[in-house]
Structure formats: C-alpha cells, structure tokens
PDB file of C-alpha atoms in Angstrom:
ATOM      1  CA  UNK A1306     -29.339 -68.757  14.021  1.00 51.00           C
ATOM      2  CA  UNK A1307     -31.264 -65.554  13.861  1.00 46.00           C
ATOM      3  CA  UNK A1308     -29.962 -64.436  17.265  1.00 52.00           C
ATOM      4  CA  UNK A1309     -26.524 -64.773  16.371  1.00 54.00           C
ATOM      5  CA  UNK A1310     -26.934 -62.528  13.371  1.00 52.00           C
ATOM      6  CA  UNK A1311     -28.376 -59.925  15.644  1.00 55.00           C
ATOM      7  CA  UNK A1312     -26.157 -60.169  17.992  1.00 57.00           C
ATOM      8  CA  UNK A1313     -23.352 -59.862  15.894  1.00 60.00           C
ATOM      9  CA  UNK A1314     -25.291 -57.343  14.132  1.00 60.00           C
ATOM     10  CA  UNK A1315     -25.043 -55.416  17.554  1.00 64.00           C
ATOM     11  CA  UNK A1316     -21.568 -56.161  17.923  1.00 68.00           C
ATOM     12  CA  UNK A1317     -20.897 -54.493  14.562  1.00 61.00           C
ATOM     13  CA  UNK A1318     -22.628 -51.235  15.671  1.00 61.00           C
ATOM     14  CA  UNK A1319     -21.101 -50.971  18.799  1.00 66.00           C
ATOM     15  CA  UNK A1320     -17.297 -51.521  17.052  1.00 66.00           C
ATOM     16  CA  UNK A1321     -18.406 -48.753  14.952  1.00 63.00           C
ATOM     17  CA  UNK A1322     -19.878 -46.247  17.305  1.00 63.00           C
ATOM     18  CA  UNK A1323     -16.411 -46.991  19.384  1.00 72.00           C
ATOM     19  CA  UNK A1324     -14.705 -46.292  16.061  1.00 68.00           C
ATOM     20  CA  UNK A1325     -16.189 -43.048  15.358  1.00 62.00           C
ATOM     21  CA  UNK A1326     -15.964 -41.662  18.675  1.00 62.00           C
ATOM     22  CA  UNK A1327     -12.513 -42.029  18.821  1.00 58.00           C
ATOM     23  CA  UNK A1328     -12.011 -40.647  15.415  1.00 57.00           C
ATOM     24  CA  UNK A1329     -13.969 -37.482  16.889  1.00 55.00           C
ATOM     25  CA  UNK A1330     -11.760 -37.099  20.043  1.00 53.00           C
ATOM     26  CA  UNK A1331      -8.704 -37.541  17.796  1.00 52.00           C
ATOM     27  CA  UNK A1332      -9.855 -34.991  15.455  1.00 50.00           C
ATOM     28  CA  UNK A1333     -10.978 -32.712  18.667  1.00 50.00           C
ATOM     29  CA  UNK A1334      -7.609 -32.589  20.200  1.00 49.00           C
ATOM     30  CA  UNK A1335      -5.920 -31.594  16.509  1.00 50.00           C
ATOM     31  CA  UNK A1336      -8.210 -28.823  16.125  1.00 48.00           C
ATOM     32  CA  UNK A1337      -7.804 -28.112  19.320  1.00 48.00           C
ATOM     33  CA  UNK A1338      -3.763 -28.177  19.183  1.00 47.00           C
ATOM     34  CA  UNK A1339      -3.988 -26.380  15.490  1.00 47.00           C
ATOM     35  CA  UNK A1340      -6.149 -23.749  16.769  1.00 45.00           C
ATOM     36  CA  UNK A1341      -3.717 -22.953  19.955  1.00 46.00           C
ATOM     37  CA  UNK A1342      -0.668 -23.071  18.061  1.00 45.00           C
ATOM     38  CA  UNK A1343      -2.249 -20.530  15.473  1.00 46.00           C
ATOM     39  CA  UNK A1344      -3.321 -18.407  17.771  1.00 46.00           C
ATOM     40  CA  UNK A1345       0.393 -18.261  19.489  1.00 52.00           C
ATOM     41  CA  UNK A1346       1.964 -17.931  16.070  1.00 61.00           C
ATOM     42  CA  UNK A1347      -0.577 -15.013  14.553  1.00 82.00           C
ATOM     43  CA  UNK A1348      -1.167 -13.075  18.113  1.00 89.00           C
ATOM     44  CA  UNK A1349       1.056 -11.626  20.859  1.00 92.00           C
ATOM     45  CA  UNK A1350      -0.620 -11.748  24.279  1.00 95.00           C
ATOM     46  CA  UNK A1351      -0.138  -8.263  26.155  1.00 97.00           C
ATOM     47  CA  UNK A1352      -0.865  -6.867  29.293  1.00 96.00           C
ATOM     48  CA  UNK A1353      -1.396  -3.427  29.423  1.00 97.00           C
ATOM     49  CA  UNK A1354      -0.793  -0.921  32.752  1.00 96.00           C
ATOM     50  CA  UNK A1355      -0.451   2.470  33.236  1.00 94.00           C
ATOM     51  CA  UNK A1356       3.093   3.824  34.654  1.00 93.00           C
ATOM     52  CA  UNK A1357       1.825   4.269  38.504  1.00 90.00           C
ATOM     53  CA  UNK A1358       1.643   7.497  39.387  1.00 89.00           C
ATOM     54  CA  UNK A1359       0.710   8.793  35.443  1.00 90.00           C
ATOM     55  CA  UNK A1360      -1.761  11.497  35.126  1.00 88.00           C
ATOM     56  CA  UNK A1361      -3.091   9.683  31.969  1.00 91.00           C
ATOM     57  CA  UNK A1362      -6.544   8.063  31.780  1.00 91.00           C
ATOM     58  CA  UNK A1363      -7.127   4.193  33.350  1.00 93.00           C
ATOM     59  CA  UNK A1364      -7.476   1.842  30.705  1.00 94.00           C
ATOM     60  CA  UNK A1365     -10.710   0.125  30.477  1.00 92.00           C
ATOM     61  CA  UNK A1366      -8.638  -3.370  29.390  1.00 93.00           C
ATOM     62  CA  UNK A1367      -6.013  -4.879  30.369  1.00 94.00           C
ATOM     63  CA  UNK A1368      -5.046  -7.646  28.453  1.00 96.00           C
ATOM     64  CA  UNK A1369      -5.077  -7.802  24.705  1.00 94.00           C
ATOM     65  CA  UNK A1370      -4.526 -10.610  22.070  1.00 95.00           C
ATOM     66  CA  UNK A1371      -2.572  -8.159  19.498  1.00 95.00           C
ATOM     67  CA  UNK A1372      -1.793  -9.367  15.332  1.00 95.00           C
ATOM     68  CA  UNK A1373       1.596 -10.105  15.358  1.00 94.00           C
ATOM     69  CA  UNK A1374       2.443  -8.186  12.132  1.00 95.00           C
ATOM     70  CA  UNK A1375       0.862  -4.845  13.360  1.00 96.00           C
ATOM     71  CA  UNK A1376       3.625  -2.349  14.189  1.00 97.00           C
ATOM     72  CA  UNK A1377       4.267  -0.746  18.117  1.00 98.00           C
ATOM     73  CA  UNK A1378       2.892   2.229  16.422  1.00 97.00           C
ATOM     74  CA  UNK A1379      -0.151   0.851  15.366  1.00 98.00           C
ATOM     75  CA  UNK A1380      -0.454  -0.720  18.617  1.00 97.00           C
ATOM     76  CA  UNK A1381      -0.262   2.936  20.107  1.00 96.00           C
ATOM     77  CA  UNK A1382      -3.028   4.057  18.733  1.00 95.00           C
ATOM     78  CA  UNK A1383      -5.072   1.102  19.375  1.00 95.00           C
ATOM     79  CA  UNK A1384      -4.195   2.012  23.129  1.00 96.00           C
ATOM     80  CA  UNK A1385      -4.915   5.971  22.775  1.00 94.00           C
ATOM     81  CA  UNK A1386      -8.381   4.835  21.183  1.00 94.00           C
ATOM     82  CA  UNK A1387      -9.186   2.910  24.105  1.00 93.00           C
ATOM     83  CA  UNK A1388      -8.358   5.509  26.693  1.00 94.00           C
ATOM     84  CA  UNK A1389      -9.614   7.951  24.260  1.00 93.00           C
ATOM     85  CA  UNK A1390      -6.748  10.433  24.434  1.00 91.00           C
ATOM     86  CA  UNK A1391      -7.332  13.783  22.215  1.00 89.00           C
ATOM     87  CA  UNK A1392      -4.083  13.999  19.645  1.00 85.00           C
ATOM     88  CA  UNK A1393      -3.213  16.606  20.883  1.00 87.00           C
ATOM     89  CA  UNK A1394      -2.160  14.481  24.079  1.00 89.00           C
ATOM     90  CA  UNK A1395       0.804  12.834  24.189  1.00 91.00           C
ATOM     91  CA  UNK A1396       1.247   8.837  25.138  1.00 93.00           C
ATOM     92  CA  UNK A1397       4.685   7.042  25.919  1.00 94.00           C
ATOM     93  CA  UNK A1398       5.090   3.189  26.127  1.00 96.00           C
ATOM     94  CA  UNK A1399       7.021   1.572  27.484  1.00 96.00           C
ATOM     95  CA  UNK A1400       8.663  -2.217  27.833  1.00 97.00           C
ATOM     96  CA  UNK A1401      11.010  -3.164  30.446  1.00 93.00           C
ATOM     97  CA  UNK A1402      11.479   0.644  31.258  1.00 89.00           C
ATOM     98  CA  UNK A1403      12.488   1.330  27.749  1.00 94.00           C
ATOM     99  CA  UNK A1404      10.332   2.632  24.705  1.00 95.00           C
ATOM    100  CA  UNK A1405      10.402   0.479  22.479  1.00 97.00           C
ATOM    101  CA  UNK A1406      10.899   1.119  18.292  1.00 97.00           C
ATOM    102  CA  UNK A1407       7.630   2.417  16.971  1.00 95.00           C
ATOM    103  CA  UNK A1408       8.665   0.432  13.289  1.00 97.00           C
ATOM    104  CA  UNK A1409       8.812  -3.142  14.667  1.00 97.00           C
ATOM    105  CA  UNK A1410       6.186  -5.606  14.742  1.00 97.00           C
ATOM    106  CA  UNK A1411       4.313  -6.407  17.978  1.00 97.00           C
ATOM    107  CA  UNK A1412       5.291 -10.219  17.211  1.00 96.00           C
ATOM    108  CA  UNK A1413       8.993  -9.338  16.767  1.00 97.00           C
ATOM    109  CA  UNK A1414       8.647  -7.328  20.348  1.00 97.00           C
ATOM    110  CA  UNK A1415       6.827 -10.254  21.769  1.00 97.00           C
ATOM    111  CA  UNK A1416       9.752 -12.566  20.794  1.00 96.00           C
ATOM    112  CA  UNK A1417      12.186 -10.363  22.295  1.00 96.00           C
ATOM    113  CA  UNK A1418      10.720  -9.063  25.651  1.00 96.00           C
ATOM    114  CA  UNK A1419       7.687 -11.335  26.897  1.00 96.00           C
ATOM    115  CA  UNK A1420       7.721 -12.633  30.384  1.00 96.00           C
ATOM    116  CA  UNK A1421       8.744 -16.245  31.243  1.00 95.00           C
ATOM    117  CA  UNK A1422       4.908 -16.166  31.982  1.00 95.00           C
ATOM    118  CA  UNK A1423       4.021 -15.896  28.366  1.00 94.00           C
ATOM    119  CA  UNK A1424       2.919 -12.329  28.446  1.00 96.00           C
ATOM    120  CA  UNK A1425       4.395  -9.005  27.154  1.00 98.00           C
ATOM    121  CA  UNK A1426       4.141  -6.332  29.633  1.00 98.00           C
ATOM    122  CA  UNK A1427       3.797  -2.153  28.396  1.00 97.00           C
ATOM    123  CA  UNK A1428       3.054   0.302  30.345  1.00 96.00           C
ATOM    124  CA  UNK A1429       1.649   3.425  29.172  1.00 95.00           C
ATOM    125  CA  UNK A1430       2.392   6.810  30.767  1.00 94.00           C
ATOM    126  CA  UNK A1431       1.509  10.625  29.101  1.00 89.00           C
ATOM    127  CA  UNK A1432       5.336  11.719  30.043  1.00 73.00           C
ATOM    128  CA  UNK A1433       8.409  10.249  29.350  1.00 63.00           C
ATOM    129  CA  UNK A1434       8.628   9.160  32.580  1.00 56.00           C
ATOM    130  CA  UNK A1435      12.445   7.175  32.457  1.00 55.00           C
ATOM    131  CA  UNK A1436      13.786  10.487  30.864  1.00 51.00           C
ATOM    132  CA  UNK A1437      14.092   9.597  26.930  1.00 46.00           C
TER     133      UNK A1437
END
C-alpha cells in the first residue's frame, strides 16, 4: 500500500513538473512574440551608407534601430554626431535618390520607403548629389 502512494506520489510530481514547463515555454514564446512585435512597432530598422564617391567621412555604423516618432531631422543629427561633422559642414540624405521631408517621423518614412527586406535604406552624402 505504501508503494502505491509513492508511486503515485511520483506520478503527481512528474504531471506537475510537465505542467510547469510547458506553462514556461508558453509564456517564453509570448514574451518572445510581444517583445518582437514591440520592437517593430516602436523602432525603424535602417541601414546607413554613404553616397559612393562622397567626400564626407565613413560612418563607423551601419545599421541602426531608430524611435519611430523621432523626426528625419533628428535622425540627421544623430548621423552628423556619429561621423562627427563640424556644423559648419553640410550633410544631405537621401532615400530612394530623393531627400526626404526633414518634419516627418522616421516611422512614417519607414512605412513608406523600406525595402521588401525589412530595412530602410539612406544614404548620406556632404553635396546634393541628385541636384535638389
């Protein structure tokens, strides 16, 4: 009789080990989906390149998880920072070969322009080098 208690006894505590590790996966894979869906929703994912050919300063970094409510002009400066340009200097970007409105959001810019890949590509360049 006293084997069958600890036996089911053992049963028991193997039912709820089984029980809480699943909980823990499922509750794993929602943070996990949470996390990645906030992180598309509150960030734009850029790649950054200088215009070939640009006499500007190489940036250091290329790609850059940028707030979605920060403005293009904000963003600018983040980018002259890096490459630390004097203000004196001037900086153009540029998206699809067009500069882009200094007033909208990186996130509204993202929604419009990014790349079937995911990304939003700018390119940097100290001339207006398409002639705007």
């Amino acid at each position: 009789h006293l084997k069958k208690k600890k036996v089911s006894f053992i049963i028991c505590c193997l039912l709820v080990l089984i029980i809480c590790v699943c909980v823990c996966v499922c509750v794993c894979v929602c943070v996990c989906v949470c996390v990645c869906v906030c992180v598309c929703v509150w960030f734009s994912q850029v790649i950054v390149e200088k215009v070939s050919g640009s006499q500007i300063v190489d940036i250091d970094k290329r790609k850059y998880l940028v707030p979605s409510d920060i403005t293009v002009a904000q963003f600018m400066w983040i980018i002259r920072k890096r490459i630390q340009l004097p203000s004196e200097k001037a900086i153009f970007l540029f998206v699809d070969k067009t500069v882009p409105q200094s007033s909208i959001t990186m996130g509204q810019l993202y929604e419009k322009e990014k790349d079937e890949d995911g990304f939003l590509y700018v390119a940097y360049s100290g001339e207006n080098t398409f002639g705007f």
